[in-house]
Amino acid sequence: ALVFLVLVLFLRFRMAFWISLGIPASFLGALWLMPALGSSINMISLFAFILVLGIVVDDAIVVGENIYTHQQRGKPWLQASIDGTHEVAVPVIFAVLTTIVAFIPLLMVAGVTGKIWKIIPLVVIPTLIFSLIESQLVLPAHLSRRWRLARADEETPRLRFSGWIRFQRAFERGLDWFIENMYRPGLAWALHWRYVTVSTFIAVFLLTLGLVFGGWVKFVFMPNVEADYAVAMLTMPQGTPADVTAKAVAQLEHSALALREEIEGGRDDAQREVFRHIMGVIGEQPYRVAQRLNMGQAGVVFAGSNLGEVTIELVLSEQRTMSSEEIVERWRALTGSIPDAVELTYTSSLFAPGEDINVQLSGPDIEELRHAAGVLKARLNTYAGVNEVTDSFREGAQEIKLAITPAAETLGLTLANLGRQVRQGFYGEEAQRIQRGRDDVRVMVRYPADHRRSLGDLETMRIRTPAGDEVPFSSVAVAEIGRGPATINRVDRLRVINVTADVDTTTTDTSAIVSELVDRWLPELMAEHRGLRYSFEGQQREQKESLEALIRGFMYAVIAIFALMAIPLRSYVQPLIIISAIPFGIVGAVMGHIVIGMALSILSLVGIVALAGVVVNDNLVLVDFINRSRASGRSIFEAVYQAGVARFRPILLTSLTTFFGLLPMLMEKSVQAQFLIPMAATLGFGVMFATFISLLLVPSLYLVLEDVKGMVGRVVGRTSLELKGEDA
């Protein structure tokens, strides 16, 4: 509806109607191909349709506007449609191809996020292809027919649309006044002072880069997408009884109830309701379920007695003023520390590509690894906003560790001999197997039951030496009670421990912490512990893989865009003017994030890659217009000046349709849409800023290029004359 209103504001109702009709036609074509491409209707594919909504009419606007221009010259409508379409066919086709190429890098993004973003080009590319077919064949056919209704505004002014027609004409007169009295003088000034114009845009671009790299505009890999639940996950030492874990889970539940009382004030008012349900879990199955906060007594306890989890289901984010992240922070403060807890983590995010900080330490010695992990955890705990600092080492259940004494070595005993004899005595040694029907019965030889019940039985057992003698266990071995590792993790044959932490991105910059670790603390830690290595995993690894794939794809896309533009322009230099507009589109994207108060993220960078193809569309048509004007005999300055004025309306219209097509997504409050908004903001605001690029910067760059070519030509000519003089 917004796109149609923008179209009907600038164009005649009939033309706006036929241009808008290309939207459902293109969408139906994309839906037709989705099964063949392995796509489905889901949240991401629907977002892709919204994303391409304003872009899909750009080529139709250029064609329709040009057909209307030919109709205004008095041509028959059929001939005007043919001439108008043919005149802009080449730049329009290549403009759509550049947009398609810009979305192809999204197919190359690696990692978990890559599986999500590849859905977008699988929707956008077919939609653009069908929109191109519609704008080149179907739309001209519709606009070639001169229906009587088309002249209703002129012949029957008392029709119901007469009021809208008067308003539209008033708007058109206002736009014409703006073009004649504001844009024309401004463009003339920008062209006369073209070096000042170019320098101003460069200064704005450098200032924007300073805001980003200076930390004024934060960057997070994945924005925190608020979920409608808050979860606390508890890990106690292995072997912890279920009743001990139940007490710890009860502490989490009581703090959740206290938080509910604090937020809702104990009032039974639907308007103040924030909590809906609370559920407690031990292991893999729930042991306590409380619906609508009607807390019951503990019930059946299941396996996994050292694990616990408490989930708070919240009302929808649109219905509450307190974010789930704020609820989690307050819940963490009310709960405090839980005695003997190995790990206690809180989460309220709908999607997380990994831990905010995940440093993997690797080395041959587990004790040295544990010491290094402890030092690193202590360092991370000194940063404000860093919570839930833990490591991946988990102690197993209690066990008895055996060691041999020097006396045992003189007798020829080894630790393997000792361990085998203790196993035979207490676990047993298989003597034979007896077949009983289909069953295979093992006969085990071991100590009687009353001789293998306590540690005293171990201390009184006798150990046989290689010579055949028997000696007391206490004279050749030492037994200690301790805990071994629950699991042994290896990477490249080295033992590893992962140190992880959660970062509150609203107060702390994760990138700054990682940079300080890499530049200072981790090298010092590696120097203290020789033989240890480190690497970043989790979100940092996902970020590295995604950024590398995205940058690589972006470079390929820019090269492909350059090649595509060189064909219709028949030049290797003029495409550089158009490509130079891509970095300036980033300015609009960053400013858009500042306006909506959102940090840059990987989704913003994905939007910048897609923006590269969108911002060149109008510029390609503009440069093609300049070239055709020069071919008709106009001077360079006059050709550039007249092309800017002639393209003002369609450039402004394509930018507005793209922006207003994305506006509902920018204003969306639902949880599902939050992590998609950065990409929409990048495209929407980037395209709006690209309007100034197309109307002011590109014409100025065109003249600067001609100045450079003239200067080079004069230098080459002077050099050739000097060479001829020397030959003479």
XYZ file of C-alpha atoms in Angstrom:
728
model
C 0.000 0.000 0.000
C 2.796 2.438 0.854
C 4.622 1.718 -2.402
C 1.410 2.248 -4.383
C 0.694 5.536 -2.573
C 4.191 6.797 -3.414
C 3.731 5.793 -7.048
C 0.305 7.375 -7.382
C 1.651 10.555 -5.805
C 4.257 10.993 -8.549
C 2.584 9.288 -11.508
C -0.825 9.266 -13.151
C -3.173 6.795 -11.511
C -3.285 4.497 -14.544
C 0.493 4.278 -14.813
C 0.896 3.794 -11.057
C -1.672 0.986 -11.175
C 0.088 -0.924 -13.971
C 3.512 -0.455 -12.376
C 2.188 -1.706 -9.030
C 0.618 -4.704 -10.736
C 4.137 -5.886 -11.493
C 4.685 -6.549 -7.766
C 2.214 -9.456 -7.381
C 3.132 -10.743 -10.841
C 6.828 -10.909 -9.892
C 6.029 -12.418 -6.490
C 3.901 -15.130 -8.077
C 6.763 -15.982 -10.424
C 9.153 -16.306 -7.465
C 6.636 -18.456 -5.553
C 6.327 -20.678 -8.619
C 10.097 -21.319 -8.588
C 10.533 -21.701 -4.814
C 9.892 -25.496 -4.719
C 12.414 -26.053 -7.516
C 15.001 -23.966 -5.601
C 14.397 -25.807 -2.336
C 12.839 -22.786 -0.608
C 9.752 -22.607 1.551
C 7.493 -19.928 2.979
C 9.128 -19.004 6.265
C 10.162 -15.960 8.258
C 13.310 -15.306 6.199
C 11.678 -15.814 2.791
C 8.818 -13.501 3.756
C 11.380 -10.922 4.832
C 13.049 -11.334 1.426
C 9.746 -10.470 -0.267
C 9.477 -7.328 1.887
C 13.110 -6.527 1.110
C 12.591 -6.662 -2.644
C 9.178 -4.999 -2.553
C 10.428 -1.481 -3.263
C 13.284 -2.626 -5.517
C 11.067 -4.666 -7.800
C 9.309 -1.583 -9.204
C 12.504 0.360 -9.983
C 12.878 -0.951 -13.518
C 9.145 -0.506 -14.155
C 9.354 3.110 -12.937
C 12.220 3.887 -15.333
C 10.378 2.294 -18.255
C 6.998 3.810 -17.384
C 8.450 7.286 -16.798
C 10.261 7.171 -20.131
C 7.144 5.981 -21.963
C 5.210 8.867 -20.400
C 7.903 11.303 -21.590
C 7.498 10.070 -25.166
C 3.699 10.328 -24.860
C 4.063 13.953 -23.770
C 5.933 14.647 -27.019
C 2.734 13.864 -28.937
C 3.649 10.428 -30.216
C 0.952 7.759 -30.718
C 0.690 5.714 -27.575
C 1.770 2.471 -29.207
C 4.827 4.098 -30.752
C 5.581 5.932 -27.497
C 5.582 2.608 -25.610
C 7.895 1.019 -28.160
C 10.314 3.942 -28.326
C 10.275 4.612 -24.586
C 10.961 0.971 -23.700
C 13.622 0.532 -26.360
C 15.434 3.690 -25.316
C 16.079 2.498 -21.761
C 16.053 -1.276 -22.372
C 19.821 -1.778 -22.246
C 20.550 0.217 -19.048
C 17.458 -1.214 -17.318
C 18.413 -4.808 -18.146
C 21.968 -4.333 -16.929
C 20.775 -2.439 -13.836
C 18.646 -5.430 -12.824
C 21.554 -7.775 -13.561
C 23.843 -5.749 -11.273
C 21.270 -6.027 -8.473
C 21.067 -9.785 -9.010
C 24.859 -10.056 -8.897
C 24.933 -8.071 -5.633
C 22.698 -10.650 -3.910
C 24.737 -13.656 -5.078
C 27.404 -13.248 -2.318
C 24.712 -14.096 0.244
C 24.860 -17.623 -1.153
C 28.540 -17.791 -0.133
C 28.232 -16.879 3.566
C 29.687 -19.690 5.671
C 28.668 -21.043 9.047
C 25.299 -21.179 10.718
C 24.286 -17.717 9.507
C 25.042 -18.702 5.912
C 22.318 -21.336 6.015
C 19.863 -18.589 6.937
C 20.910 -15.858 4.520
C 21.025 -18.030 1.408
C 17.214 -18.036 1.528
C 17.157 -14.300 0.703
C 18.812 -14.451 -2.762
C 16.749 -17.539 -3.626
C 13.681 -15.279 -3.318
C 15.084 -11.934 -4.483
C 16.790 -13.132 -7.683
C 13.742 -14.890 -9.223
C 11.567 -11.929 -8.260
C 13.898 -9.498 -10.047
C 14.038 -11.714 -13.137
C 10.251 -11.795 -13.424
C 10.044 -8.051 -12.752
C 12.474 -7.461 -15.629
C 10.326 -9.566 -17.975
C 7.210 -7.739 -16.800
C 8.735 -4.272 -17.252
C 10.104 -4.996 -20.734
C 7.133 -6.840 -22.242
C 3.938 -6.640 -20.198
C 4.055 -3.055 -18.865
C 4.660 -1.440 -22.302
C 1.703 -3.415 -23.660
C -0.571 -2.012 -20.958
C 0.681 1.552 -21.403
C 0.286 1.391 -25.202
C -3.501 1.364 -24.976
C -5.223 4.711 -24.741
C -8.317 3.925 -22.742
C -11.048 6.499 -22.308
C -10.632 6.268 -18.563
C -7.105 7.550 -19.020
C -8.439 10.986 -20.020
C -11.202 11.085 -17.467
C -9.330 13.701 -15.459
C -9.337 15.993 -18.494
C -12.804 15.319 -19.938
C -14.891 14.744 -16.799
C -13.445 16.735 -13.919
C -16.463 16.033 -11.722
C -15.615 12.342 -11.399
C -14.971 10.988 -7.931
C -11.190 11.142 -8.525
C -11.241 14.815 -9.433
C -10.215 15.836 -5.893
C -7.263 13.474 -5.923
C -6.320 14.632 -9.427
C -6.274 18.260 -8.274
C -4.113 17.280 -5.298
C -1.773 15.303 -7.545
C -1.452 18.209 -9.969
C -0.697 20.544 -7.069
C 1.962 18.101 -5.845
C 3.373 17.868 -9.363
C 3.534 21.650 -9.651
C 5.299 21.790 -6.287
C 7.801 19.157 -7.418
C 8.391 21.035 -10.672
C 8.923 24.235 -8.691
C 11.467 22.436 -6.476
C 13.319 21.082 -9.521
C 13.408 24.483 -11.272
C 14.140 26.702 -8.285
C 16.117 24.451 -5.948
C 17.665 21.496 -7.733
C 18.660 23.242 -10.980
C 20.652 26.012 -9.237
C 22.054 23.502 -6.730
C 23.178 21.128 -9.481
C 24.715 24.004 -11.466
C 26.651 25.111 -8.373
C 27.773 21.513 -7.644
C 28.971 21.078 -11.239
C 30.824 24.401 -11.329
C 32.427 23.620 -7.956
C 32.723 19.910 -8.658
C 35.954 19.409 -6.750
C 34.411 20.968 -3.657
C 31.374 18.700 -4.095
C 33.506 15.568 -4.389
C 35.666 16.642 -1.434
C 32.574 17.209 0.700
C 31.257 13.709 0.027
C 34.712 12.240 0.724
C 34.879 14.152 4.021
C 31.454 12.822 5.049
C 32.567 9.291 4.133
C 35.771 9.579 6.182
C 33.823 11.030 9.109
C 31.465 8.039 8.962
C 34.394 5.621 8.975
C 35.772 7.495 11.982
C 32.494 7.019 13.843
C 32.586 3.280 13.169
C 36.265 2.527 13.809
C 36.377 4.984 16.695
C 33.709 3.014 18.516
C 31.034 5.734 18.435
C 28.872 3.367 16.415
C 29.157 -0.067 18.008
C 29.539 -3.288 16.072
C 28.133 -6.599 17.311
C 28.287 -9.788 15.310
C 24.668 -10.735 15.905
C 22.173 -8.340 17.534
C 20.499 -9.557 20.680
C 17.065 -10.742 19.552
C 14.728 -10.584 22.494
C 12.874 -13.820 23.209
C 9.611 -14.307 25.076
C 11.290 -16.418 27.724
C 14.209 -16.311 30.154
C 16.165 -19.445 31.003
C 18.650 -20.278 33.765
C 20.736 -23.428 33.167
C 22.513 -24.982 36.154
C 25.302 -27.567 36.197
C 26.340 -29.131 39.496
C 29.329 -31.486 39.985
C 28.831 -34.968 38.609
C 27.405 -37.318 41.156
C 25.443 -34.597 42.957
C 22.283 -36.126 44.473
C 18.964 -35.051 42.991
C 17.786 -33.491 46.252
C 20.835 -31.173 46.321
C 20.193 -30.075 42.742
C 16.513 -29.630 43.604
C 17.459 -27.176 46.366
C 19.561 -25.168 43.909
C 16.714 -25.147 41.372
C 14.346 -24.086 44.150
C 16.648 -21.112 44.833
C 16.280 -20.079 41.191
C 12.510 -20.480 41.407
C 12.236 -18.419 44.580
C 14.265 -15.614 43.031
C 12.030 -15.799 39.943
C 8.966 -15.440 42.163
C 10.596 -12.531 43.977
C 11.292 -10.924 40.617
C 7.671 -11.413 39.585
C 6.535 -9.761 42.805
C 8.953 -6.888 42.219
C 7.814 -6.288 38.627
C 4.087 -6.945 38.873
C 3.635 -5.725 42.413
C 1.470 -8.699 43.351
C -1.505 -7.291 41.436
C -3.755 -9.607 39.502
C -3.977 -7.216 36.590
C -3.629 -8.362 32.979
C -2.152 -4.988 32.056
C 0.719 -5.493 34.521
C 1.276 -9.175 33.822
C 4.813 -10.014 32.708
C 5.273 -13.637 33.781
C 3.045 -16.359 32.359
C 4.589 -19.677 33.460
C 7.561 -21.017 35.397
C 8.918 -24.511 34.833
C 11.727 -26.273 36.652
C 13.707 -29.175 35.191
C 16.247 -31.687 36.469
C 18.174 -33.568 33.814
C 16.256 -34.229 30.656
C 12.750 -34.345 32.142
C 10.745 -31.840 34.222
C 10.544 -32.551 37.916
C 8.388 -29.574 38.806
C 5.863 -27.805 36.645
C 4.093 -24.628 37.720
C 1.484 -23.211 35.372
C 0.236 -19.688 35.738
C 2.555 -19.345 38.765
C 0.617 -21.955 40.763
C 3.725 -23.495 42.284
C 3.386 -27.147 43.248
C 5.519 -29.580 45.233
C 8.456 -31.496 43.851
C 7.405 -34.587 41.981
C 9.244 -37.361 40.204
C 12.996 -36.984 39.761
C 14.585 -38.316 36.567
C 18.090 -39.053 35.264
C 20.790 -36.387 35.100
C 20.597 -35.402 38.738
C 23.419 -32.860 38.495
C 21.674 -30.742 35.812
C 18.912 -28.224 36.419
C 17.012 -25.637 34.449
C 14.363 -23.032 35.217
C 12.393 -21.361 32.436
C 10.255 -18.249 32.791
C 7.736 -17.771 30.014
C 6.999 -14.076 29.472
C 4.158 -12.288 27.768
C 4.794 -11.102 24.230
C 7.418 -8.388 23.923
C 4.851 -5.988 22.404
C 2.779 -6.240 25.600
C 5.485 -5.372 28.126
C 7.770 -2.442 28.716
C 10.612 -4.425 30.300
C 12.908 -6.344 27.957
C 13.772 -9.986 28.580
C 17.435 -9.005 28.871
C 16.617 -6.614 31.723
C 14.580 -9.360 33.376
C 17.526 -11.768 33.161
C 19.941 -9.219 34.615
C 17.633 -8.614 37.580
C 17.020 -12.351 38.010
C 20.778 -12.962 38.106
C 21.195 -10.298 40.796
C 18.350 -11.678 42.947
C 19.606 -15.269 42.694
C 23.180 -14.535 43.677
C 25.669 -17.396 43.790
C 24.675 -21.045 44.187
C 27.045 -23.100 46.371
C 29.097 -25.753 44.549
C 27.604 -24.829 41.168
C 30.001 -25.658 38.335
C 28.158 -23.471 35.822
C 25.128 -21.204 35.911
C 24.161 -19.427 32.702
C 21.212 -17.207 31.839
C 19.839 -16.559 28.382
C 17.009 -14.518 26.900
C 18.029 -14.378 23.252
C 16.020 -15.953 20.463
C 19.103 -16.740 18.385
C 22.771 -16.971 19.323
C 25.555 -18.089 16.958
C 27.793 -18.955 19.913
C 29.275 -17.579 23.105
C 30.260 -13.903 23.068
C 33.786 -14.854 24.156
C 35.124 -18.377 23.636
C 38.892 -18.874 23.919
C 40.102 -22.412 23.261
C 43.369 -23.260 25.041
C 45.227 -26.339 23.808
C 48.320 -28.151 25.051
C 49.706 -31.539 26.131
C 49.426 -31.051 29.923
C 45.914 -30.848 31.393
C 47.103 -29.398 34.708
C 48.891 -26.569 32.944
C 45.778 -26.017 30.832
C 43.604 -25.787 33.946
C 45.996 -23.278 35.515
C 46.042 -21.140 32.359
C 42.250 -21.327 32.138
C 42.005 -20.131 35.738
C 44.267 -17.149 35.019
C 42.223 -16.242 31.921
C 38.930 -16.513 33.826
C 40.269 -14.224 36.522
C 41.229 -11.694 33.848
C 37.805 -11.829 32.190
C 36.084 -11.300 35.521
C 37.805 -7.912 35.830
C 35.849 -6.495 32.842
C 32.585 -4.705 33.548
C 29.605 -6.244 31.791
C 31.227 -9.687 31.476
C 29.186 -12.426 33.170
C 29.028 -16.209 33.433
C 32.762 -16.753 33.051
C 33.418 -20.499 33.019
C 35.439 -23.206 31.295
C 34.649 -26.522 29.643
C 36.584 -28.747 32.078
C 34.176 -30.875 34.102
C 35.242 -33.129 36.932
C 33.774 -36.610 36.846
C 32.458 -38.753 39.689
C 34.639 -39.659 42.642
C 37.272 -42.297 41.897
C 40.288 -43.960 43.443
C 43.599 -43.023 41.869
C 46.413 -45.575 42.150
C 50.167 -44.958 42.122
C 53.128 -47.274 42.722
C 55.901 -46.686 45.254
C 59.682 -46.859 44.636
C 59.685 -50.212 46.446
C 57.297 -51.598 43.834
C 59.623 -50.592 41.051
C 62.503 -52.533 42.631
C 60.248 -55.589 42.673
C 59.489 -55.148 38.958
C 55.916 -54.015 39.405
C 54.438 -51.493 36.995
C 51.352 -49.335 37.245
C 49.741 -51.458 34.526
C 50.348 -54.635 36.592
C 48.869 -52.984 39.664
C 45.790 -51.712 37.869
C 45.120 -55.069 36.207
C 45.268 -56.979 39.510
C 42.994 -54.497 41.299
C 40.522 -54.771 38.425
C 40.633 -58.570 38.525
C 40.002 -58.617 42.253
C 37.147 -56.124 42.455
C 35.570 -56.210 38.987
C 36.583 -59.701 37.948
C 38.369 -61.587 35.194
C 36.427 -63.558 32.609
C 37.232 -67.276 33.033
C 34.908 -68.773 30.471
C 31.611 -68.371 28.645
C 28.710 -70.788 28.793
C 26.109 -71.033 26.052
C 22.578 -71.305 27.414
C 20.145 -71.320 24.550
C 20.514 -68.014 22.775
C 22.267 -66.393 25.756
C 26.024 -66.114 26.256
C 26.802 -66.293 29.998
C 30.150 -64.946 31.195
C 31.793 -66.608 34.193
C 33.758 -63.981 36.186
C 36.361 -64.802 38.859
C 36.728 -62.151 41.612
C 36.826 -61.637 45.370
C 33.805 -62.660 47.416
C 31.237 -59.904 47.968
C 32.261 -59.333 51.608
C 35.891 -58.759 50.514
C 35.204 -55.955 47.992
C 32.882 -53.580 49.803
C 35.205 -50.906 51.231
C 38.547 -49.171 50.841
C 39.805 -51.334 53.703
C 39.471 -54.368 51.449
C 41.690 -52.623 48.899
C 44.340 -51.833 51.484
C 44.429 -55.418 52.771
C 44.648 -57.102 49.370
C 47.913 -58.689 48.294
C 49.705 -57.906 45.034
C 51.608 -60.581 43.092
C 55.063 -59.607 41.808
C 56.563 -60.797 38.509
C 58.656 -63.301 40.544
C 55.462 -64.922 41.856
C 55.640 -63.547 45.407
C 52.728 -61.771 47.113
C 53.237 -58.481 48.949
C 50.791 -56.215 50.844
C 49.084 -53.536 48.744
C 50.146 -50.770 51.150
C 53.850 -51.578 50.663
C 53.855 -51.182 46.876
C 50.962 -48.806 46.076
C 49.256 -45.598 47.201
C 45.495 -45.003 46.805
C 43.951 -41.529 46.799
C 40.334 -40.495 46.463
C 39.771 -37.810 43.825
C 37.906 -36.846 40.671
C 38.924 -37.430 37.089
C 37.651 -35.523 34.052
C 34.064 -36.202 33.011
C 35.120 -36.000 29.367
C 38.442 -35.696 27.582
C 38.374 -33.209 24.704
C 41.103 -33.172 22.092
C 41.691 -31.059 18.985
C 44.600 -31.978 16.684
C 45.689 -34.577 19.284
C 46.058 -31.915 22.003
C 43.948 -31.580 25.148
C 41.748 -28.477 25.052
C 39.815 -26.359 27.517
C 37.415 -23.648 26.347
C 37.041 -20.517 28.478
C 33.694 -18.861 27.755
C 31.943 -15.692 28.898
C 28.774 -13.737 28.209
C 29.001 -9.994 27.498
C 26.334 -7.377 28.136
C 26.559 -5.592 24.759
C 24.486 -2.654 25.999
C 27.320 -1.553 28.292
C 30.418 -3.321 26.973
C 31.982 -3.683 23.550
C 32.908 -7.319 22.882
C 35.309 -6.361 20.108
C 37.270 -4.111 22.474
C 37.671 -6.933 24.995
C 38.770 -9.393 22.315
C 41.259 -6.868 20.919
C 42.802 -6.305 24.354
C 43.036 -10.061 24.947
C 44.779 -10.596 21.611
C 47.119 -7.611 21.935
C 48.124 -7.986 25.554
C 46.814 -10.699 27.856
C 46.901 -13.828 25.702
C 50.528 -13.312 24.529
C 51.554 -12.889 28.175
C 49.660 -16.050 29.109
C 51.311 -18.032 26.298
C 54.735 -16.755 27.412
C 54.102 -18.019 30.955
C 52.885 -21.423 29.760
C 55.211 -22.714 27.077
C 53.685 -25.181 24.651
C 50.162 -23.776 24.969
C 48.203 -22.373 22.038
C 44.964 -20.468 21.789
C 42.227 -19.842 19.239
C 38.849 -18.118 19.268
C 35.776 -20.287 18.855
C 32.045 -19.707 19.210
C 30.782 -16.349 18.017
C 34.270 -15.048 17.174
C 34.967 -17.981 14.868
C 31.540 -17.692 13.291
C 32.150 -13.970 12.835
C 35.533 -14.545 11.190
C 34.195 -17.166 8.775
C 31.127 -15.111 7.870
C 33.056 -11.866 7.382
C 35.710 -13.522 5.240
C 33.078 -15.132 3.012
C 31.094 -11.907 2.845
C 34.097 -9.741 1.940
C 35.239 -12.259 -0.651
C 31.762 -12.394 -2.157
C 31.514 -8.601 -2.091
C 34.746 -8.245 -4.061
C 33.542 -10.768 -6.619
C 30.247 -8.882 -6.882
C 31.981 -5.526 -7.433
C 34.127 -7.025 -10.202
C 31.046 -8.561 -11.815
C 29.138 -5.271 -11.527
C 32.043 -3.443 -13.161
C 32.090 -5.930 -16.035
C 28.327 -5.695 -16.523
C 28.353 -1.893 -16.586
C 31.274 -1.763 -19.000
C 29.149 -3.498 -21.646
C 26.330 -0.917 -22.076
C 28.602 2.061 -21.361
C 31.308 0.762 -23.717
C 33.935 2.131 -21.392
C 36.271 0.859 -18.696
C 36.484 4.247 -17.010
C 32.859 5.356 -16.667
C 31.897 2.272 -14.588
C 34.406 3.504 -12.003
C 32.222 6.600 -11.518
C 29.228 4.426 -10.745
C 31.149 1.981 -8.525
C 32.586 4.915 -6.568
C 29.037 5.572 -5.373
C 28.999 2.232 -3.489
C 31.218 3.357 -0.554
C 29.123 6.508 -0.156
C 26.009 4.342 0.188
C 27.612 3.024 3.380
C 27.279 6.531 4.831
C 23.490 6.324 4.608
C 23.517 2.847 6.138
C 25.559 3.993 9.167
C 23.468 7.133 9.606
C 20.337 4.982 9.506
C 21.636 2.845 12.361
C 22.382 5.996 14.354
C 18.855 7.296 13.729
C 17.129 4.111 14.920
C 19.637 3.632 17.760
C 20.921 0.236 16.650
C 24.454 -1.159 16.541
C 26.007 -2.376 13.318
C 26.000 -6.150 12.909
C 26.719 -8.887 10.396
C 23.176 -8.325 9.112
C 24.084 -4.703 8.395
C 27.073 -5.880 6.358
C 24.843 -8.294 4.467
C 22.616 -5.314 3.681
C 25.631 -3.302 2.475
C 26.532 -6.071 0.022
C 22.973 -6.040 -1.324
C 23.011 -2.227 -1.324
C 25.960 -2.259 -3.737
C 23.728 -3.522 -6.524
C 20.818 -1.235 -5.718
C 22.702 2.082 -5.593
C 24.224 1.605 -9.042
C 20.872 1.208 -10.817
C 19.908 4.866 -11.088
C 23.507 5.864 -11.733
C 23.792 3.478 -14.666
C 20.672 4.929 -16.307
C 21.904 8.477 -15.517
C 25.312 7.950 -17.135
C 23.650 6.320 -20.136
C 21.437 9.426 -20.493
C 24.508 11.670 -20.351
C 26.249 9.647 -23.055
C 23.206 9.787 -25.349
C 22.876 13.541 -24.792
C 26.526 14.018 -25.740
C 26.001 11.854 -28.820
C 23.156 14.163 -29.891
C 25.595 17.108 -30.030
C 25.329 18.756 -26.619
C 28.369 19.943 -24.729
C 29.646 17.902 -21.816
C 28.430 20.348 -19.174
C 25.002 20.751 -20.804
C 24.599 16.974 -21.207
C 25.381 16.345 -17.545
C 23.201 19.227 -16.401
C 20.169 18.246 -18.467
C 20.498 14.550 -17.609
C 20.430 15.338 -13.881
C 17.268 17.423 -14.269
C 15.586 14.826 -16.497
C 16.375 11.952 -14.114
C 15.439 13.776 -10.890
C 11.866 12.474 -10.720
C 12.555 8.758 -11.443
C 15.628 8.718 -9.167
C 13.662 10.226 -6.296
C 10.728 7.919 -6.972
C 12.791 4.706 -7.005
C 14.494 5.701 -3.742
C 11.177 6.504 -2.057
C 9.526 3.255 -3.176
C 12.452 1.231 -1.829
C 12.433 3.111 1.477
C 8.675 3.012 2.011
C 8.611 -0.652 1.015
C 10.983 -1.322 3.922
C 9.374 1.140 6.341
C 6.905 -1.369 7.898
C 9.818 -3.680 8.657
C 11.766 -0.815 10.251
C 8.789 -0.049 12.504
C 8.020 -3.689 13.346
C 8.034 -4.523 17.062
C 7.582 -8.298 16.965
C 10.370 -10.518 18.286
C 10.753 -12.419 15.017
C 11.554 -9.259 13.047
C 14.184 -7.756 15.322
C 17.263 -9.461 13.888
C 16.127 -8.609 10.343
C 15.750 -4.877 10.961
C 19.492 -4.017 10.589
C 19.498 -5.271 7.001
C 16.312 -3.349 6.232
C 17.800 -0.205 7.812
C 20.970 -0.563 5.736
C 19.041 -0.862 2.481
C 16.391 1.741 3.297
C 18.602 4.546 4.570
C 21.431 3.628 2.187
C 19.138 4.039 -0.805
C 17.833 7.378 0.491
C 21.375 8.728 0.839
C 22.148 7.276 -2.599
C 19.620 9.800 -3.969
C 22.070 12.613 -3.202
C 24.880 10.531 -4.672
C 23.002 10.079 -7.951
C 21.785 13.675 -8.203
C 24.957 15.503 -7.117
C 28.045 13.321 -6.739
C 27.857 11.193 -9.912
C 27.349 14.217 -12.241
C 30.280 15.944 -10.546
C 32.448 12.839 -10.848
C 31.560 12.608 -14.543
C 32.924 16.110 -15.140
C 35.984 15.411 -12.964
C 36.676 12.343 -15.093
C 36.417 14.457 -18.248
C 38.818 16.992 -16.697
C 41.312 14.213 -15.981
C 40.943 12.774 -19.477
C 41.495 16.237 -20.969
C 44.541 16.828 -18.814
C 46.006 13.437 -19.731
C 45.249 14.119 -23.384
C 47.069 17.440 -23.254
C 50.091 15.874 -21.549
C 50.206 13.043 -24.076
C 49.802 15.490 -26.970
C 52.566 17.758 -25.662
C 54.851 14.750 -25.183
C 54.211 13.495 -28.717
C 54.977 16.957 -30.151
C 58.233 17.087 -28.214
C 59.184 13.641 -29.499
C 58.416 14.700 -33.066
C 60.566 17.804 -32.600
C 63.464 15.692 -31.380
C 63.112 13.367 -34.392
C 63.130 16.388 -36.733
